[in-house]
mmCIF file of C-alpha atoms and ligand atoms in Angstrom:
data_model
loop_
_atom_site.group_PDB
_atom_site.id
_atom_site.type_symbol
_atom_site.label_atom_id
_atom_site.label_comp_id
_atom_site.label_asym_id
_atom_site.label_seq_id
_atom_site.Cartn_x
_atom_site.Cartn_y
_atom_site.Cartn_z
ATOM 1 C CA MET A 1 63.641 196.846 139.573
ATOM 2 C CA SER A 2 65.703 199.194 137.364
ATOM 3 C CA PRO A 3 64.283 199.704 133.868
ATOM 4 C CA LEU A 4 66.058 197.967 130.985
ATOM 5 C CA PRO A 5 68.422 200.184 128.899
ATOM 6 C CA ASP A 6 66.817 200.978 125.613
ATOM 7 C CA ASP A 7 69.278 199.669 122.981
ATOM 8 C CA THR A 8 66.424 198.577 120.657
ATOM 9 C CA GLU A 9 66.948 201.428 118.291
ATOM 10 C CA ALA A 10 70.597 200.358 117.960
ATOM 11 C CA LEU A 11 69.689 196.753 117.158
ATOM 12 C CA ASP A 12 67.220 197.953 114.544
ATOM 13 C CA ALA A 13 69.807 200.402 113.031
ATOM 14 C CA LEU A 14 72.426 197.585 112.873
ATOM 15 C CA ALA A 15 69.985 195.501 111.018
ATOM 16 C CA ARG A 16 69.176 198.302 108.608
ATOM 17 C CA HIS A 17 72.801 199.129 107.843
ATOM 18 C CA GLY A 18 73.882 195.417 107.980
ATOM 19 C CA ALA A 19 76.712 193.685 109.795
ATOM 20 C CA GLN A 20 79.780 195.503 108.307
ATOM 21 C CA SER A 21 82.542 193.618 109.833
ATOM 22 C CA THR A 22 81.713 190.012 108.736
ATOM 23 C CA ARG A 23 81.963 188.379 105.390
ATOM 24 C CA TRP A 24 78.807 186.356 105.612
ATOM 25 C CA ALA A 25 77.345 185.993 109.175
ATOM 26 C CA GLY A 26 74.385 188.392 109.336
ATOM 27 C CA ARG A 27 74.650 189.340 105.795
ATOM 28 C CA PRO A 28 71.752 190.131 105.551
ATOM 29 C CA LEU A 29 70.533 190.752 109.013
ATOM 30 C CA ALA A 30 66.923 191.342 109.814
ATOM 31 C CA PHE A 31 65.214 192.723 112.975
ATOM 32 C CA VAL A 32 61.700 192.337 114.222
ATOM 33 C CA GLN A 33 60.092 193.742 117.364
ATOM 34 C CA GLN A 34 58.351 190.569 118.091
ATOM 35 C CA THR A 35 57.808 187.172 116.756
ATOM 36 C CA GLY A 36 56.921 183.550 117.819
ATOM 37 C CA SER A 37 60.441 181.981 117.498
ATOM 38 C CA THR A 38 63.295 183.293 115.340
ATOM 39 C CA ASN A 39 64.125 179.639 114.582
ATOM 40 C CA ASP A 40 60.721 179.093 112.973
ATOM 41 C CA ASP A 41 61.119 182.218 110.963
ATOM 42 C CA VAL A 42 64.575 181.437 109.726
ATOM 43 C CA ARG A 43 63.550 177.805 108.908
ATOM 44 C CA ALA A 44 60.861 179.255 106.723
ATOM 45 C CA ALA A 45 63.264 181.778 105.183
ATOM 46 C CA ALA A 46 65.656 178.754 104.465
ATOM 47 C CA ARG A 47 62.857 176.993 102.674
ATOM 48 C CA ASP A 48 62.346 180.095 100.585
ATOM 49 C CA GLY A 49 65.964 180.176 99.505
ATOM 50 C CA ALA A 50 67.657 182.499 102.145
ATOM 51 C CA GLU A 51 71.378 182.409 101.819
ATOM 52 C CA HIS A 52 74.172 181.103 104.159
ATOM 53 C CA GLY A 53 74.551 183.840 106.658
ATOM 54 C CA TYR A 54 71.063 185.247 106.812
ATOM 55 C CA ALA A 55 70.274 186.118 110.459
ATOM 56 C CA LEU A 56 67.228 187.338 112.220
ATOM 57 C CA VAL A 57 67.163 189.011 115.666
ATOM 58 C CA ALA A 58 64.011 189.721 117.609
ATOM 59 C CA ASN A 59 63.324 192.049 120.446
ATOM 60 C CA ALA A 60 60.940 189.572 121.976
ATOM 61 C CA GLN A 61 59.597 186.095 121.297
ATOM 62 C CA THR A 62 56.205 184.737 122.245
ATOM 63 C CA SER A 63 57.010 181.049 121.694
ATOM 64 C CA GLY A 64 60.807 180.959 122.272
ATOM 65 C CA ARG A 65 61.971 177.381 122.170
ATOM 66 C CA GLY A 66 64.783 175.602 124.155
ATOM 67 C CA ARG A 67 66.146 172.090 123.649
ATOM 68 C CA ARG A 68 63.867 169.204 124.561
ATOM 69 C CA GLY A 69 60.657 171.167 124.064
ATOM 70 C CA ARG A 70 61.361 173.561 126.902
ATOM 71 C CA VAL A 71 60.202 177.220 126.809
ATOM 72 C CA TRP A 72 62.796 179.812 126.325
ATOM 73 C CA HIS A 73 61.590 182.970 128.186
ATOM 74 C CA SER A 74 62.143 185.789 125.866
ATOM 75 C CA PRO A 75 60.986 189.008 127.502
ATOM 76 C CA VAL A 76 60.954 192.391 125.538
ATOM 77 C CA GLY A 77 64.352 194.091 125.226
ATOM 78 C CA ALA A 78 66.118 191.978 127.740
ATOM 79 C CA ASN A 79 68.393 189.623 125.815
ATOM 80 C CA LEU A 80 69.502 188.621 122.394
ATOM 81 C CA TYR A 81 67.169 186.225 120.403
ATOM 82 C CA LEU A 82 69.021 185.365 117.339
ATOM 83 C CA SER A 83 68.879 182.767 114.571
ATOM 84 C CA LEU A 84 71.619 182.344 112.054
ATOM 85 C CA LEU A 85 71.161 180.203 108.800
ATOM 86 C CA VAL A 86 74.146 178.198 107.693
ATOM 87 C CA ARG A 87 74.355 175.777 104.653
ATOM 88 C CA PRO A 88 77.250 173.842 105.978
ATOM 89 C CA ARG A 89 77.140 170.626 103.739
ATOM 90 C CA ILE A 90 78.711 168.595 106.455
ATOM 91 C CA THR A 91 77.906 164.907 107.125
ATOM 92 C CA VAL A 92 75.107 163.993 109.581
ATOM 93 C CA GLU A 93 77.636 162.549 111.918
ATOM 94 C CA GLU A 94 79.599 165.758 112.034
ATOM 95 C CA SER A 95 76.513 167.930 112.761
ATOM 96 C CA PRO A 96 76.719 167.980 116.611
ATOM 97 C CA MET A 97 79.934 170.038 116.042
ATOM 98 C CA LEU A 98 77.817 173.013 114.922
ATOM 99 C CA ALA A 99 76.269 173.559 118.460
ATOM 100 C CA LEU A 100 79.674 173.163 120.112
ATOM 101 C CA VAL A 101 81.612 175.552 117.974
ATOM 102 C CA THR A 102 78.767 178.054 118.373
ATOM 103 C CA GLY A 103 79.281 177.619 122.115
ATOM 104 C CA LEU A 104 82.983 178.364 121.729
ATOM 105 C CA ALA A 105 82.182 181.370 119.462
ATOM 106 C CA LEU A 106 79.800 182.744 122.157
ATOM 107 C CA ALA A 107 82.382 182.285 124.882
ATOM 108 C CA ARG A 108 84.881 184.289 122.824
ATOM 109 C CA ALA A 109 82.382 186.988 122.174
ATOM 110 C CA VAL A 110 81.312 187.168 125.792
ATOM 111 C CA ASP A 111 84.987 187.481 126.873
ATOM 112 C CA ARG A 112 84.928 190.937 125.156
ATOM 113 C CA PHE A 113 82.209 192.268 127.540
ATOM 114 C CA VAL A 114 82.579 190.668 130.943
ATOM 115 C CA ASP A 115 85.214 191.161 133.626
ATOM 116 C CA ALA A 116 84.463 187.780 135.042
ATOM 117 C CA ARG A 117 86.629 184.742 134.615
ATOM 118 C CA GLY A 118 84.986 181.349 134.159
ATOM 119 C CA VAL A 119 83.321 181.875 130.850
ATOM 120 C CA THR A 120 82.927 178.172 129.837
ATOM 121 C CA VAL A 121 80.964 175.911 127.493
ATOM 122 C CA LYS A 122 78.825 173.064 129.014
ATOM 123 C CA TRP A 123 78.809 170.218 126.632
ATOM 124 C CA PRO A 124 76.808 170.233 124.280
ATOM 125 C CA ASN A 125 75.055 173.530 124.026
ATOM 126 C CA ASP A 126 75.244 175.926 127.018
ATOM 127 C CA LEU A 127 77.458 178.935 127.726
ATOM 128 C CA ARG A 128 78.070 179.470 131.290
ATOM 129 C CA ILE A 129 79.588 182.186 133.481
ATOM 130 C CA GLN A 130 80.888 180.944 136.790
ATOM 131 C CA ARG A 131 78.719 177.737 136.316
ATOM 132 C CA LYS A 132 75.315 179.595 135.800
ATOM 133 C CA LYS A 133 73.764 179.404 132.312
ATOM 134 C CA CYS A 134 74.063 182.678 130.319
ATOM 135 C CA ALA A 135 73.095 181.340 126.821
ATOM 136 C CA GLY A 136 71.609 178.313 125.272
ATOM 137 C CA ILE A 137 71.931 177.135 121.704
ATOM 138 C CA LEU A 138 69.253 175.131 119.623
ATOM 139 C CA VAL A 139 70.444 173.939 116.190
ATOM 140 C CA GLU A 140 67.678 172.729 113.966
ATOM 141 C CA GLY A 141 68.857 171.087 110.640
ATOM 142 C CA ALA A 142 67.500 169.743 107.444
ATOM 143 C CA VAL A 143 69.373 166.798 105.917
ATOM 144 C CA ARG A 144 69.368 166.038 102.226
ATOM 145 C CA GLU A 145 71.130 162.935 100.643
ATOM 146 C CA GLY A 146 73.061 162.302 103.892
ATOM 147 C CA VAL A 147 74.405 165.845 104.374
ATOM 148 C CA LEU A 148 73.349 168.671 106.575
ATOM 149 C CA ASP A 149 71.925 170.940 103.934
ATOM 150 C CA THR A 150 70.698 173.782 106.154
ATOM 151 C CA ALA A 151 71.030 174.463 109.832
ATOM 152 C CA VAL A 152 69.370 177.109 111.872
ATOM 153 C CA ILE A 153 71.484 178.074 114.862
ATOM 154 C CA GLY A 154 69.258 179.648 117.426
ATOM 155 C CA ILE A 155 71.039 181.550 120.149
ATOM 156 C CA GLY A 156 69.429 182.933 123.235
ATOM 157 C CA LEU A 157 71.917 185.085 125.077
ATOM 158 C CA ASN A 158 71.103 186.725 128.386
ATOM 159 C CA VAL A 159 72.450 190.289 128.316
ATOM 160 C CA HIS A 160 70.447 192.765 130.514
ATOM 161 C CA ARG A 161 68.204 190.417 132.455
ATOM 162 C CA ARG A 162 68.509 190.436 136.209
ATOM 163 C CA ASP A 163 64.945 189.422 137.418
ATOM 164 C CA TRP A 164 64.720 185.604 137.213
ATOM 165 C CA PRO A 165 61.542 183.484 137.796
ATOM 166 C CA GLN A 166 61.954 181.122 140.695
ATOM 167 C CA GLU A 167 62.899 178.134 138.656
ATOM 168 C CA LEU A 168 65.775 179.995 137.041
ATOM 169 C CA SER A 169 67.100 181.774 140.069
ATOM 170 C CA GLY A 170 70.519 180.503 141.094
ATOM 171 C CA ILE A 171 71.017 178.725 137.750
ATOM 172 C CA ALA A 172 70.785 181.456 135.228
ATOM 173 C CA THR A 173 72.796 184.618 134.694
ATOM 174 C CA SER A 174 73.326 187.465 132.205
ATOM 175 C CA LEU A 175 76.324 189.487 130.945
ATOM 176 C CA GLU A 176 75.138 192.473 132.956
ATOM 177 C CA GLU A 177 75.682 190.610 136.189
ATOM 178 C CA HIS A 178 79.323 190.402 135.352
ATOM 179 C CA THR A 179 80.372 193.725 134.196
ATOM 180 C CA GLU A 180 80.281 197.480 135.144
ATOM 181 C CA GLN A 181 79.979 198.480 131.501
ATOM 182 C CA ASN A 182 76.654 199.696 129.854
ATOM 183 C CA LEU A 183 76.074 197.038 127.314
ATOM 184 C CA SER A 184 74.461 197.480 124.061
ATOM 185 C CA ARG A 185 72.827 194.411 122.579
ATOM 186 C CA ALA A 186 73.938 195.658 119.161
ATOM 187 C CA SER A 187 77.669 195.520 120.142
ATOM 188 C CA VAL A 188 77.220 192.013 121.721
ATOM 189 C CA LEU A 189 75.510 190.948 118.473
ATOM 190 C CA ILE A 190 78.286 192.108 116.206
ATOM 191 C CA ALA A 191 80.776 190.175 118.440
ATOM 192 C CA VAL A 192 78.499 187.037 118.319
ATOM 193 C CA LEU A 193 78.363 187.226 114.553
ATOM 194 C CA GLU A 194 82.073 187.881 114.167
ATOM 195 C CA GLU A 195 82.974 184.883 116.392
ATOM 196 C CA CYS A 196 80.379 182.588 114.827
ATOM 197 C CA GLU A 197 81.783 183.297 111.344
ATOM 198 C CA ARG A 198 85.324 182.754 112.597
ATOM 199 C CA ALA A 199 84.485 179.421 114.455
ATOM 200 C CA ILE A 200 82.359 178.039 111.636
ATOM 201 C CA ASP A 201 84.750 178.898 109.005
ATOM 202 C CA ALA A 202 87.487 176.984 110.863
ATOM 203 C CA MET A 203 85.209 173.926 111.297
ATOM 204 C CA LEU A 204 84.348 173.907 107.603
ATOM 205 C CA LEU A 205 88.136 174.371 106.584
ATOM 206 C CA GLY A 206 88.925 171.178 108.436
ATOM 207 C CA GLY A 207 92.520 170.057 108.964
ATOM 208 C CA SER A 208 94.650 171.960 111.343
ATOM 209 C CA ALA A 209 92.067 174.860 111.681
ATOM 210 C CA LYS A 210 89.461 172.326 112.874
ATOM 211 C CA ARG A 211 91.961 170.578 115.276
ATOM 212 C CA ALA A 212 92.788 173.883 116.809
ATOM 213 C CA LEU A 213 89.036 174.552 117.248
ATOM 214 C CA ILE A 214 88.544 171.265 119.077
ATOM 215 C CA GLU A 215 91.519 172.041 121.379
ATOM 216 C CA ALA A 216 90.197 175.537 122.148
ATOM 217 C CA LEU A 217 86.763 173.866 122.862
ATOM 218 C CA ALA A 218 88.301 171.110 125.097
ATOM 219 C CA SER A 219 90.001 173.787 127.126
ATOM 220 C CA ARG A 220 86.799 175.899 127.444
ATOM 221 C CA CYS A 221 84.517 172.937 128.236
ATOM 222 C CA ASP A 222 83.677 172.662 131.944
ATOM 223 C CA THR A 223 82.106 169.266 131.516
ATOM 224 C CA ILE A 224 85.561 167.673 130.852
ATOM 225 C CA GLY A 225 87.132 166.258 133.989
ATOM 226 C CA THR A 226 83.736 166.126 135.937
ATOM 227 C CA ARG A 227 81.492 163.188 136.674
ATOM 228 C CA VAL A 228 78.567 163.106 134.293
ATOM 229 C CA ASP A 229 75.417 161.180 133.651
ATOM 230 C CA VAL A 230 74.455 161.642 129.972
ATOM 231 C CA ASP A 231 71.017 159.932 129.588
ATOM 232 C CA GLY A 232 72.406 156.992 131.594
ATOM 233 C CA VAL A 233 76.033 156.948 130.383
ATOM 234 C CA VAL A 234 77.667 157.472 133.766
ATOM 235 C CA GLY A 235 81.395 158.209 134.379
ATOM 236 C CA ILE A 236 84.012 160.881 133.988
ATOM 237 C CA ALA A 237 83.925 163.107 130.824
ATOM 238 C CA SER A 238 87.450 162.914 129.405
ATOM 239 C CA GLY A 239 87.572 164.703 126.039
ATOM 240 C CA ILE A 240 85.781 165.844 122.916
ATOM 241 C CA GLU A 241 86.250 163.929 119.637
ATOM 242 C CA ASP A 242 86.555 165.443 116.148
ATOM 243 C CA ASP A 243 82.930 165.032 115.467
ATOM 244 C CA GLY A 244 81.896 166.821 118.746
ATOM 245 C CA ALA A 245 81.113 163.518 120.759
ATOM 246 C CA LEU A 246 81.830 163.615 124.360
ATOM 247 C CA VAL A 247 84.204 160.944 125.547
ATOM 248 C CA VAL A 248 83.082 159.317 128.875
ATOM 249 C CA ARG A 249 85.169 156.901 130.952
ATOM 250 C CA CYS A 250 82.447 154.786 132.398
ATOM 251 C CA ASP A 251 82.465 153.293 135.914
ATOM 252 C CA ASP A 252 82.650 149.787 134.321
ATOM 253 C CA GLY A 253 85.914 150.534 132.577
ATOM 254 C CA SER A 254 84.436 150.978 129.211
ATOM 255 C CA VAL A 255 84.938 154.185 127.155
ATOM 256 C CA ARG A 256 81.872 155.616 125.402
ATOM 257 C CA SER A 257 81.495 158.333 122.847
ATOM 258 C CA VAL A 258 78.190 160.188 123.344
ATOM 259 C CA ARG A 259 77.025 162.386 120.392
ATOM 260 C CA SER A 260 73.948 164.033 122.021
ATOM 261 C CA GLY A 261 72.089 164.255 125.234
ATOM 262 C CA GLU A 262 71.687 166.127 128.423
ATOM 263 C CA VAL A 263 74.514 166.306 131.029
ATOM 264 C CA ARG A 264 73.474 165.868 134.616
HETATM 265 C C1 BTN B 301 68.449 175.765 125.090
HETATM 266 O O1 BTN B 301 69.300 176.088 125.957
HETATM 267 O O2 BTN B 301 67.460 174.915 125.486
HETATM 268 C C2 BTN B 301 68.401 176.414 123.860
HETATM 269 C C3 BTN B 301 67.748 177.840 123.878
HETATM 270 C C4 BTN B 301 67.751 178.511 122.495
HETATM 271 C C5 BTN B 301 66.880 179.772 122.495
HETATM 272 C C6 BTN B 301 66.989 180.449 121.209
HETATM 273 S S1 BTN B 301 66.380 182.159 121.385
HETATM 274 C C7 BTN B 301 66.455 182.367 119.605
HETATM 275 C C8 BTN B 301 65.966 181.113 118.971
HETATM 276 N N1 BTN B 301 64.605 181.040 118.792
HETATM 277 C C9 BTN B 301 64.054 180.072 119.600
HETATM 278 O O3 BTN B 301 62.885 179.783 119.701
HETATM 279 N N2 BTN B 301 65.025 179.442 120.229
HETATM 280 C C10 BTN B 301 66.273 179.876 119.978
#
């Protein structure tokens, strides 16, 4: 097994100098060598008043979490483990959009680094390269008076990792498996922050900016046009609604909108 490139110092330096190319995402940006879960840390920071855009990146996590209580393997120096705090003030009904637009942002960021075609979003929260999972998104929000007051967007993006445990082999991939370039996690992080800012701004702006975002999402979403079973809703996924719901044409002829769940 070849050793991981040591781009840790570059991540640390990026955090010390701050993200220069964004207006709010990653301003400020903090770096830690190891923590339990960056989502837990950023949720705590949000309770202490951290501002929209605050982000934390870790070199390793000891209790990285995925959706549905799953473990997110977070080995030292291998990948990006990032949490971004946003204070979107959108309605609870609109909140599934956040994970989706983050998926689109990741796809756009990843396009800058991989030679591969087939960088897609699997509804609602996975980034895939050639149908293998390259990143996962875990959004944890706090609602106040019917609006999403704070949301912590947790992003686990596989960058360098090539050795997969048996349960992930064949279904997981990393950027490095799809490029000849030597990647630096710091450069990937800058791209992720830039694209998250662009996509979230468009979502919050609404109107034509949001419609363009949904169109871009629909054309990137590899779930659309396929047969799905979303927690018992079975049929063909046919589109994404303005609030991020997946439209499913069910086998019984009905059309259902699914706001959350796991696609099988
Ligand atoms: C999933 O696909 O199930 C979502 C995975 C999200 C993992 C990231 S890593 C950074 C942040 N901290 C965590 O504990 N989880 C998220």
